[in-house]
Amino acid sequence: MAASEAVPFAKTGGLADAVSALSLALAKLGHEVRVVIPRYYSISRDSLKKLEGAMGVPVGGGEEWCAVYTAKLPGSAKQGSVPVYFIDHENFFGRDGIYGTPKEPDFLDNPRRFTFFCRSVFQLCRKIDWFPEILHAHDWPSALAPVFLKYGEKRGPRGKSGSFAGTVSVLTIHNLGYQGVYSRDNYPYTNLGWDIFHEAGFDDWNMMNFLKVGINCAGKLNTVSPNYALETRTQAHGFRLDGALRYRSADYLGILNGIDTAIWNPAKDPHIPRPYSAADMSGKAEAKEALQRKFSLPPEPDIPLIGMVTRLTGQKGVGELFYPGYGSAWSICRDMRVQMVLLGSGEAWCEHEAGSLSSRLSNFKAHIGYREDLSHLIEAGSDFFLMPSRYEPCGLNQMYSLNYGTLPIVRNTGGLADTVENYNQDTGAGTGFMFNDLTPPAIYNTVGWAVWAYYNRRPHIEAMRLRGMKQNFSWKKSAEKYIKMYEDCLASKA
Ligand code: ADP
Ligand code: GLC
């Protein structure tokens, strides 16, 4: 697995959860899995072991030198342990931020940082003399790895015990909205010729596009829910790559993410006051009270509490919630007897608006920042979890919510549509509340509908909670689908 994030070492979003959980699930099914990520500045070297010797990586017509550290993925079982390798290069990764900082959201040298990283994957395998059958890349930062495999590395230097001649590649798209589009001035840094620039399809209106060329070159592709796999083939959701994806349709699948129930489980969550389960929900009421106190809200058990944990970015529908004079969060909190808590960080305007809303409304509280413990308490202590995403490749939080008996209020899109079943107020069926259009009134009305049901259809709400908690979003199920994709990929090579 070549990736730019993996929990618990580096995380900006669900990609990190998915990479580690999938690796562990594959290992538990008997496969030998190793993960490689950059050693960002935030990952302390103290708990890692250094591999002997420096490693040279051929880029930019010369060589960059780096160190390699290693550790085990926590949660590794004896027979299924997953080593993680960290590529340590001071110039590229010895700074705050994974892709950027609030002041510089996309580091200027990102094309070089991640070109170097993708090339280092092959040198790492040679160094440790371990040649995988499957090279699995995730999102644009590692999307050049399948390209390097196809153009050069397959016939590149052998190690003692093998080479990449038998390796095939898979690319998982976690988010089509981020593609890594940069000036083609960065292209020579890949050490590939200009003939390959055109043959492989790096070209994107005179720029180079990491994700696009990865899509063209990977043996098989997938994204993280069946519905998003369909949506991304359309112009509306394809972010200009719908054509590239339609062209690869025969090799392009949707495989729903799972959730790591060792970490996201109300029955053994260390971040909530008392564990609970479908059999005894009393711990959920305690979590609600703890959450209210934490956010300085009156600890009223019978006011519906709506939680949000999110990156504050357009993808998540935050414009329709918080944009001044337009967003619906203000009118929801003004008109309805509810409480609302938000945990998030991201775009500066939104951080500012959420903070200012907190000071103007007594029933809205925001914590700006990244807090693992609070994210668990919000999942457990809320009655509803709001996710009005513009698009959502899979979405993990709605699945965490279902597992914690918290009813998702979501837009009918991407993986949200695959995991939440809309409430039917005649029969009481469903696991959450859904709307189609991303507009402030649609969010307002759907939150209003959920609040109405909370006050007037309480038995339905309680039954929906239990129904949600019974869903099975195990990674085992998803990992089996990945294995099938790997096997198909190896077979089509043959
Ligand atoms: P995305 O990857 O698009 O952000 P997902 O729903 O797949 O969306 O995953 C988001 C993950 O990031 C979840 O595990 C969520 O709890 C976590 N997360 C997002 N923002 C924060 C935050 N401010 N503090 C703690 N966790 C956060
Ligand atoms: C991306 C998507 C999110 C998905 C996550 C993990 O960040 O935005 O929907 O759940 O990747 O695959």
XYZ file of C-alpha atoms and ligand atoms in Angstrom:
533
model
C 0.000 0.000 0.000
C 1.515 3.287 -1.050
C -0.353 6.205 0.491
C 0.075 9.706 1.808
C -1.883 9.027 5.018
C -2.413 6.111 7.396
C -3.838 6.176 10.916
C -2.512 6.605 13.533
C 0.552 8.204 11.932
C -0.836 10.858 9.594
C -4.431 11.810 8.911
C -6.390 14.622 7.330
C -9.498 12.579 6.529
C -11.024 9.204 5.837
C -8.207 8.145 3.484
C -6.016 7.517 6.540
C -8.651 5.352 8.218
C -9.293 3.395 5.044
C -5.639 2.625 4.237
C -4.837 1.224 7.682
C -8.092 -0.623 8.230
C -7.997 -2.248 4.799
C -4.378 -3.316 5.322
C -5.203 -4.917 8.655
C -8.295 -6.615 7.263
C -6.286 -8.080 4.351
C -3.589 -9.270 6.755
C -6.189 -10.951 8.942
C -7.404 -12.794 5.859
C -3.908 -14.239 5.484
C -2.251 -11.819 3.073
C 1.155 -10.248 3.508
C 0.655 -6.486 3.497
C 3.154 -3.668 3.921
C 2.402 0.032 3.942
C 4.638 2.911 2.896
C 4.018 6.583 3.719
C 6.232 9.667 3.999
C 7.681 10.437 7.402
C 6.092 13.805 8.014
C 7.589 16.071 10.611
C 4.666 15.311 12.944
C 5.615 11.603 13.101
C 8.220 11.331 15.804
C 11.242 9.198 14.966
C 11.480 8.097 18.601
C 8.995 5.264 18.310
C 10.288 4.092 14.918
C 13.149 1.815 14.010
C 15.680 3.012 11.451
C 16.683 0.722 8.617
C 20.390 0.624 8.087
C 21.928 2.759 5.362
C 20.659 5.602 3.208
C 18.460 5.068 0.171
C 18.952 6.768 -3.178
C 15.889 7.583 -5.279
C 16.342 8.426 -8.963
C 14.441 11.636 -9.691
C 15.128 14.902 -11.462
C 17.957 13.471 -13.533
C 19.960 12.693 -10.385
C 19.343 11.053 -7.064
C 17.671 12.170 -3.847
C 18.850 10.504 -0.667
C 16.596 9.597 2.204
C 16.360 7.358 5.244
C 13.776 4.684 5.920
C 12.133 4.036 9.253
C 9.722 1.302 10.177
C 7.055 0.391 12.724
C 4.073 -1.960 12.988
C 0.529 -0.872 12.351
C -1.229 -0.914 15.730
C -3.863 -3.600 15.884
C -1.632 -6.026 13.988
C -2.409 -9.555 15.150
C 0.426 -12.071 15.501
C -0.308 -13.847 12.273
C -1.437 -10.696 10.515
C 1.059 -8.024 11.374
C 1.467 -5.095 8.998
C 4.831 -3.315 8.788
C 4.762 0.367 7.911
C 7.738 2.048 6.226
C 8.354 5.761 6.506
C 10.288 7.615 3.819
C 12.345 10.211 5.645
C 13.479 13.154 3.563
C 14.101 16.347 5.477
C 13.658 18.798 2.607
C 10.385 17.352 1.403
C 8.695 16.227 4.593
C 10.489 17.956 7.459
C 7.872 20.660 7.886
C 4.405 21.163 9.371
C 1.534 19.950 7.225
C 0.867 16.947 5.013
C -0.203 18.717 1.823
C 0.083 22.271 3.076
C -0.673 24.631 5.921
C -3.541 27.101 6.484
C -1.322 29.788 4.924
C -0.116 27.627 2.043
C -2.844 25.005 1.475
C -0.979 23.285 -1.374
C 2.792 23.343 -0.957
C 4.457 24.676 -4.093
C 6.741 21.669 -4.271
C 3.944 19.066 -3.870
C 4.465 17.711 -7.387
C 8.084 17.027 -6.508
C 7.371 15.777 -2.992
C 4.940 13.163 -4.245
C 6.852 12.278 -7.419
C 9.783 11.533 -5.148
C 7.558 9.547 -2.808
C 6.117 7.418 -5.628
C 9.567 6.633 -6.954
C 10.868 5.829 -3.478
C 8.337 2.992 -3.175
C 10.288 0.926 -5.712
C 13.646 1.632 -4.131
C 12.201 0.639 -0.770
C 11.127 -2.754 -2.100
C 14.614 -3.303 -3.489
C 16.150 -2.226 -0.224
C 14.095 -4.647 1.849
C 14.196 -7.218 -0.941
C 10.435 -7.697 -0.949
C 8.532 -7.595 -4.231
C 4.757 -7.526 -3.945
C 2.329 -9.070 -6.406
C 0.073 -6.059 -5.972
C 1.109 -2.435 -5.764
C -1.898 -0.615 -4.357
C -1.877 3.188 -4.685
C -4.372 5.601 -3.121
C -5.461 8.977 -4.529
C -3.324 11.446 -6.478
C -0.303 11.585 -4.117
C 0.610 7.972 -4.887
C -0.964 7.784 -8.346
C 2.405 7.962 -10.131
C 3.439 4.630 -8.618
C 1.356 2.614 -11.143
C 2.788 4.836 -13.888
C 6.375 4.187 -12.825
C 5.577 0.479 -12.617
C 4.302 0.443 -16.180
C 7.035 2.653 -17.610
C 10.383 1.332 -16.475
C 10.192 -0.295 -13.073
C 8.809 -3.585 -14.399
C 12.054 -4.023 -16.319
C 14.130 -2.157 -13.735
C 16.957 -3.514 -11.553
C 16.278 -6.840 -9.854
C 16.641 -7.468 -6.159
C 18.229 -10.612 -4.735
C 14.928 -12.430 -4.575
C 12.986 -10.973 -7.451
C 11.833 -7.971 -9.397
C 8.699 -6.068 -10.339
C 8.224 -8.139 -13.498
C 5.264 -9.942 -11.895
C 3.759 -6.972 -10.082
C 0.414 -5.463 -11.067
C -1.088 -2.227 -9.830
C -4.388 -1.076 -8.395
C -5.450 2.520 -7.804
C -8.168 3.485 -5.337
C -9.859 6.845 -5.818
C -10.972 8.189 -2.451
C -11.786 11.622 -3.767
C -11.971 12.703 -7.390
C -12.030 16.354 -6.369
C -8.289 16.324 -5.658
C -6.241 15.359 -8.698
C -2.810 16.871 -8.336
C -2.795 19.176 -11.365
C 0.509 21.012 -11.735
C 2.622 22.806 -14.273
C 4.295 20.466 -16.715
C 7.560 22.165 -15.773
C 7.576 19.569 -13.010
C 7.438 16.705 -15.467
C 11.194 16.189 -16.048
C 11.477 15.502 -12.330
C 9.735 12.148 -12.950
C 12.727 11.014 -15.038
C 10.309 9.881 -17.758
C 10.690 11.004 -21.363
C 8.300 13.384 -23.142
C 7.134 10.526 -25.352
C 5.712 8.920 -22.229
C 4.084 12.194 -21.178
C 1.795 11.855 -24.179
C 1.557 8.094 -24.393
C 0.587 7.627 -20.753
C -1.721 10.634 -20.775
C -0.208 12.996 -18.223
C -1.518 15.883 -20.269
C -4.307 18.034 -18.850
C -4.785 21.241 -20.832
C -1.077 21.912 -20.885
C -0.653 20.909 -17.247
C 0.185 17.493 -15.814
C -2.462 15.560 -13.883
C -1.303 12.923 -11.382
C -4.655 11.246 -10.844
C -5.541 11.147 -14.524
C -2.333 9.394 -15.529
C -2.764 6.989 -12.602
C -6.249 6.164 -13.881
C -4.818 5.514 -17.331
C -1.992 3.273 -16.134
C -3.250 1.260 -13.145
C -4.150 -2.372 -13.795
C -7.491 -2.010 -12.007
C -9.292 0.931 -10.447
C -11.889 1.375 -7.809
C -13.566 4.011 -5.766
C -15.007 3.699 -2.301
C -18.716 3.102 -2.890
C -20.760 1.541 -5.707
C -22.899 4.651 -6.129
C -19.895 6.978 -6.410
C -18.427 4.616 -9.027
C -21.539 5.272 -11.126
C -21.685 9.000 -10.384
C -18.047 9.585 -11.325
C -18.717 8.277 -14.813
C -21.037 11.250 -15.377
C -20.156 14.794 -16.260
C -21.930 16.111 -13.152
C -19.638 14.262 -10.738
C -16.660 13.357 -12.891
C -14.517 16.436 -12.197
C -13.475 16.354 -15.872
C -12.191 12.781 -15.538
C -15.534 11.116 -16.300
C -14.306 10.372 -19.809
C -11.101 8.764 -18.532
C -13.170 6.693 -16.111
C -15.740 5.677 -18.710
C -12.870 4.572 -20.929
C -11.697 2.295 -18.085
C -15.220 1.169 -17.168
C -14.428 -2.535 -17.519
C -11.686 -2.203 -14.894
C -13.423 0.255 -12.577
C -15.385 -0.883 -9.504
C -17.072 0.585 -6.461
C -16.161 -1.106 -3.175
C -17.733 0.316 -0.050
C -15.355 1.198 2.771
C -15.828 -0.544 6.068
C -15.340 0.890 9.514
C -12.747 -0.196 12.014
C -14.872 -1.453 14.866
C -11.835 -1.808 17.121
C -11.689 2.003 17.140
C -15.290 3.033 16.426
C -17.346 0.927 18.780
C -19.660 2.281 21.499
C -19.179 -0.919 23.512
C -15.475 -0.248 24.042
C -14.793 3.384 23.266
C -12.364 4.947 25.764
C -13.455 8.469 24.763
C -17.012 8.183 26.105
C -18.072 8.161 29.775
C -19.644 4.694 29.745
C -19.805 2.029 27.046
C -23.181 1.123 25.602
C -24.763 -1.230 23.107
C -28.137 -1.928 21.520
C -29.002 -4.040 24.586
C -28.400 -1.184 27.034
C -28.456 2.350 25.697
C -28.080 4.162 29.012
C -24.445 4.997 28.270
C -25.630 7.016 25.256
C -27.604 9.374 27.483
C -24.485 9.862 29.603
C -22.456 10.603 26.501
C -25.045 13.203 25.492
C -24.786 14.919 28.850
C -20.971 14.839 28.747
C -21.047 16.315 25.261
C -23.425 19.099 26.302
C -21.218 19.963 29.259
C -18.070 19.862 27.167
C -19.579 22.390 24.776
C -21.181 24.480 27.557
C -24.721 23.672 26.465
C -27.506 23.160 29.042
C -27.490 19.400 29.815
C -31.093 18.824 28.779
C -31.783 15.169 27.935
C -34.862 15.929 25.812
C -33.594 18.515 23.377
C -32.408 16.922 20.143
C -28.671 17.364 19.718
C -27.247 17.552 16.203
C -23.535 16.839 15.762
C -21.080 17.470 12.951
C -17.440 16.414 12.546
C -16.025 17.527 9.258
C -13.387 19.142 7.152
C -14.707 22.647 6.564
C -14.625 22.638 2.801
C -17.100 23.010 -0.056
C -17.312 19.232 -0.535
C -19.044 18.924 2.824
C -21.858 21.415 2.097
C -20.552 23.966 4.581
C -21.380 26.864 2.246
C -25.082 25.951 2.389
C -24.841 25.793 6.178
C -22.599 28.674 7.130
C -22.237 31.129 4.276
C -23.200 34.558 5.711
C -26.746 35.591 4.857
C -27.326 32.346 2.942
C -26.527 29.286 5.040
C -29.226 27.505 7.007
C -27.418 26.774 10.302
C -28.427 30.126 11.730
C -32.143 29.758 10.958
C -32.183 26.125 12.129
C -30.824 27.140 15.524
C -33.037 30.238 15.702
C -36.309 28.515 14.759
C -36.024 25.047 16.229
C -35.728 23.737 19.743
C -32.386 21.996 19.083
C -28.763 22.086 20.082
C -25.985 21.868 17.531
C -22.265 21.144 17.913
C -19.608 21.333 15.250
C -16.048 20.017 15.300
C -14.030 20.914 12.268
C -11.198 22.731 10.627
C -10.538 23.900 7.112
C -11.290 26.975 5.055
C -10.593 30.175 6.965
C -13.912 31.903 6.123
C -15.837 28.940 7.474
C -13.796 28.615 10.648
C -14.514 32.300 11.203
C -18.259 32.048 10.480
C -18.724 29.009 12.705
C -16.911 30.817 15.517
C -19.051 33.911 15.079
C -22.253 31.854 15.004
C -21.214 30.308 18.323
C -21.044 33.724 19.884
C -24.435 34.845 18.534
C -26.518 31.738 19.233
C -26.897 30.081 22.620
C -27.673 26.653 21.119
C -24.842 26.434 18.580
C -21.287 25.610 19.647
C -18.231 25.078 17.499
C -14.806 23.715 18.257
C -12.380 24.655 15.530
C -9.492 22.224 15.319
C -8.768 18.540 15.015
C -9.672 16.425 18.050
C -9.865 12.654 17.956
C -11.446 12.374 21.447
C -14.154 14.955 20.724
C -15.025 13.305 17.427
C -15.864 10.097 19.332
C -17.875 11.947 21.958
C -19.888 13.725 19.246
C -20.672 10.447 17.483
C -21.852 8.932 20.762
C -23.551 11.900 22.402
C -25.532 13.316 19.457
C -29.046 12.321 18.485
C -28.469 13.227 14.852
C -25.364 13.599 12.710
C -25.534 16.122 9.884
C -23.648 15.513 6.610
C -25.024 17.660 3.789
C -22.209 16.745 1.390
C -21.996 18.199 -2.099
C -20.400 14.902 -3.090
C -19.226 12.018 -0.917
C -17.122 9.178 -2.314
C -17.985 7.045 0.700
C -18.095 8.959 3.953
C -17.147 7.273 7.183
C -18.911 9.457 9.707
C -22.414 8.379 8.722
C -21.354 4.759 9.264
C -19.775 5.612 12.620
C -23.049 7.383 13.477
C -25.181 4.369 12.609
C -22.929 2.209 14.748
C -23.355 4.615 17.678
C -27.150 4.807 17.374
C -26.966 8.357 16.065
C -29.251 9.040 13.118
C -27.563 10.510 10.040
C -29.158 13.436 8.213
C -27.502 13.262 4.815
C -27.714 14.358 1.242
C -28.677 11.601 -1.175
C -25.312 11.304 -2.888
C -22.299 9.005 -3.262
C -21.662 6.575 -0.439
C -24.232 8.310 1.748
C -26.933 6.923 -0.533
C -25.397 3.441 -0.287
C -25.323 3.367 3.516
C -28.324 5.327 4.821
C -31.943 4.361 4.292
C -34.417 7.233 4.316
C -37.038 7.445 7.075
C -40.583 6.485 6.198
C -42.856 8.210 8.661
C -45.817 5.945 7.863
C -44.043 2.684 8.607
C -41.182 3.912 10.785
C -38.674 2.214 8.444
C -35.254 3.672 7.696
C -31.986 4.529 9.399
C -31.715 8.270 8.735
C -33.055 11.344 6.951
C -32.199 12.259 3.369
C -32.614 15.110 0.918
C -31.733 15.530 -2.733
C -30.918 19.154 -3.479
C -28.014 20.886 -1.856
C -29.787 24.121 -0.900
C -30.150 25.860 2.457
C -33.952 25.314 2.472
C -33.537 21.588 1.790
C -31.157 21.274 4.748
C -33.495 23.379 6.900
C -36.533 21.288 5.996
C -34.845 17.948 6.488
C -33.370 18.899 9.844
C -36.857 20.174 10.691
C -38.324 16.819 9.692
C -35.857 14.970 11.922
C -36.570 17.313 14.834
C -40.314 16.859 14.285
C -39.871 13.078 14.406
C -37.791 13.405 17.582
C -40.603 15.238 19.366
C -43.577 13.465 17.772
C -42.479 9.984 16.662
C -40.121 8.977 19.439
C -40.746 5.204 19.082
C -39.708 5.450 15.445
C -36.524 7.258 16.418
C -35.605 4.639 19.004
C -36.324 1.794 16.558
C -34.215 3.491 13.877
C -31.289 3.822 16.279
C -31.324 0.075 16.971
C -31.691 -0.713 13.274
C -28.626 1.418 12.534
C -26.601 -0.291 15.233
C -27.331 -3.685 13.679
C -25.838 -2.792 10.288
C -22.665 -4.598 9.365
C -20.033 -2.329 7.853
C -17.154 -4.674 8.530
C -13.887 -4.258 6.683
C -13.748 -8.018 6.246
C -16.561 -7.854 3.698
C -14.829 -5.041 1.788
C -11.395 -6.657 2.013
C -12.786 -9.776 0.347
C -13.916 -7.631 -2.569
C -10.458 -6.060 -2.821
C -8.913 -9.538 -2.883
C -11.205 -10.491 -5.753
C -10.113 -7.337 -7.598
C -6.422 -8.176 -6.977
C -6.989 -11.700 -8.291
C -8.745 -10.402 -11.393
C -5.917 -7.981 -11.949
C -3.299 -10.723 -11.732
C -5.372 -12.955 -13.995
C -5.831 -10.291 -16.661
C -2.076 -9.777 -16.697
C -1.650 -13.484 -17.405
P -13.327 12.891 4.372
O -12.264 11.866 4.288
O -13.826 13.342 3.046
O -12.974 14.036 5.244
P -14.828 10.830 5.798
O -16.195 10.855 6.372
O -14.480 9.682 4.961
O -14.628 12.212 5.045
O -13.757 10.807 6.958
C -13.520 11.865 7.827
C -12.696 11.346 8.979
O -11.966 12.424 9.535
C -13.521 10.774 10.088
O -12.803 9.753 10.734
C -13.719 11.989 10.998
O -14.013 11.628 12.308
C -12.380 12.661 10.870
N -12.380 14.104 11.118
C -12.670 15.102 10.244
N -12.510 16.311 10.824
C -12.124 16.070 12.099
C -11.792 16.911 13.218
N -11.851 18.244 13.141
N -11.417 16.314 14.368
C -11.366 14.978 14.462
N -11.657 14.138 13.456
C -12.026 14.670 12.282
C -12.219 10.622 0.967
C -13.708 10.885 0.771
C -14.581 10.167 1.749
C -14.116 8.734 1.971
C -12.644 8.716 2.353
C -12.105 7.307 2.592
O -11.624 11.490 1.831
O -13.999 12.260 0.764
O -15.919 10.165 1.303
O -14.884 8.118 2.980
O -11.897 9.294 1.326
O -12.209 6.487 1.472
